[in-house]
């Protein structure tokens, strides 16, 4: 016989998932409502409005897609791409290649603009590549969790808009932790998720897009055959499940029956967003920035180095160089087993060379910062690393006491 699950308590300081907010978890245990129950439709309508606030947008369209953040990225790209369309993807970390993987499967012609992962691009370098390649779409990552670097977007967005190109941006790692201004930055489609700074379990992608994108969706709209045999379209979007033209109508007053909604997830999203907005977005950003400063101070005090440029590091992820001669995975395992603290390794060429500490959402708390620094110092001390002992927490506290 199987036993009831017993889930251990952890301090999660990874770049996602993070600790879910208790208010969101309580909401997710509420009774199930039918997806067209008036009470649930009101929740959906409030979620639509709340999603817009961390994005910094007045777009009419903003809603959730059932699936992890990746479902939103795929929905956004396949909504715009037709076979043979040219897509430029600037790469300064792992997740730009995910955008390329999606575009490749949509039969786009892809051009990668690649650089070392230690810093984002100068915007003029991207603009020059756009001018040379002449794509239909520019797809970028705002904050790369693989290396903790964050890309400036305003000039690139303006250039795309002036030249009638579509600008699609992955904001999964920055939404709710960093100020976003997608209208000012001329971003056409922005995508985020629940499992990072929104502090809700993984399972929904958040998306918003403007009238330029709506026009494309309307031109590609095809109603599901079981609902109507009349609205057919030779140029329909290739996925039914991730068809933004149908999902938009599901989340609008039209309420077409697209799929059975993940009601409990929407409850959690509502409360995760509400808690952010109730705290005040400026206060949320200040909290993340302060805890980021404390983490940096603690890591420096230990004598550890950072991967990449600190000047372009995002506040929500800190990449730390693993000291020479230290097995990074043994350190992570000891932190988890003995301190109940989880941090992350990295990907590709950074695997085994870099740890990443997340500073996101409900996990971004002073108590967590002090705990992760204590655990990291204790594990490094156990394995004989040459660090300054007893300095990390003291340095972090000095930041908090200012």
Short mmCIF file of N, CA and C in Angstrom, two decimals, residues 10-14 16-19 340-342 358 363 368:
data_model
loop_
_atom_site.label_atom_id
_atom_site.label_comp_id
_atom_site.label_asym_id
_atom_site.label_seq_id
_atom_site.Cartn_x
_atom_site.Cartn_y
_atom_site.Cartn_z
N UNK A 10 11.34 23.18 3.02
CA UNK A 10 12.60 23.67 2.47
C UNK A 10 12.61 25.19 2.42
N UNK A 11 13.81 25.74 2.51
CA UNK A 11 14.02 27.14 2.15
C UNK A 11 14.52 27.14 0.72
N UNK A 12 13.68 27.57 -0.21
CA UNK A 12 14.02 27.46 -1.63
C UNK A 12 14.57 28.80 -2.11
N UNK A 13 15.85 28.80 -2.44
CA UNK A 13 16.51 30.00 -2.95
C UNK A 13 17.12 29.69 -4.32
N UNK A 14 16.28 29.16 -5.18
CA UNK A 14 16.66 28.88 -6.56
C UNK A 14 16.01 29.94 -7.46
N UNK A 16 13.74 29.50 -9.41
CA UNK A 16 12.43 28.98 -9.72
C UNK A 16 12.47 27.46 -9.79
N UNK A 17 11.48 26.80 -9.15
CA UNK A 17 10.37 27.44 -8.46
C UNK A 17 10.81 28.07 -7.15
N UNK A 18 9.96 28.93 -6.59
CA UNK A 18 10.24 29.52 -5.29
C UNK A 18 9.15 29.10 -4.32
N UNK A 19 9.30 29.52 -3.07
CA UNK A 19 8.28 29.18 -2.08
C UNK A 19 6.96 29.87 -2.44
N UNK A 340 18.39 22.17 4.92
CA UNK A 340 17.09 22.27 4.23
C UNK A 340 17.00 23.52 3.37
N UNK A 341 18.13 23.87 2.74
CA UNK A 341 18.21 25.03 1.85
C UNK A 341 18.58 24.56 0.46
N UNK A 342 17.85 25.01 -0.54
CA UNK A 342 18.15 24.63 -1.92
C UNK A 342 18.61 25.85 -2.71
N UNK A 358 18.61 32.23 -6.07
CA UNK A 358 17.43 32.98 -6.48
C UNK A 358 16.98 33.92 -5.37
N UNK A 363 10.08 33.96 -1.55
CA UNK A 363 11.39 33.53 -1.08
C UNK A 363 12.31 34.70 -0.80
N UNK A 368 15.29 34.32 4.87
CA UNK A 368 15.80 33.38 3.87
C UNK A 368 17.22 33.75 3.43
#
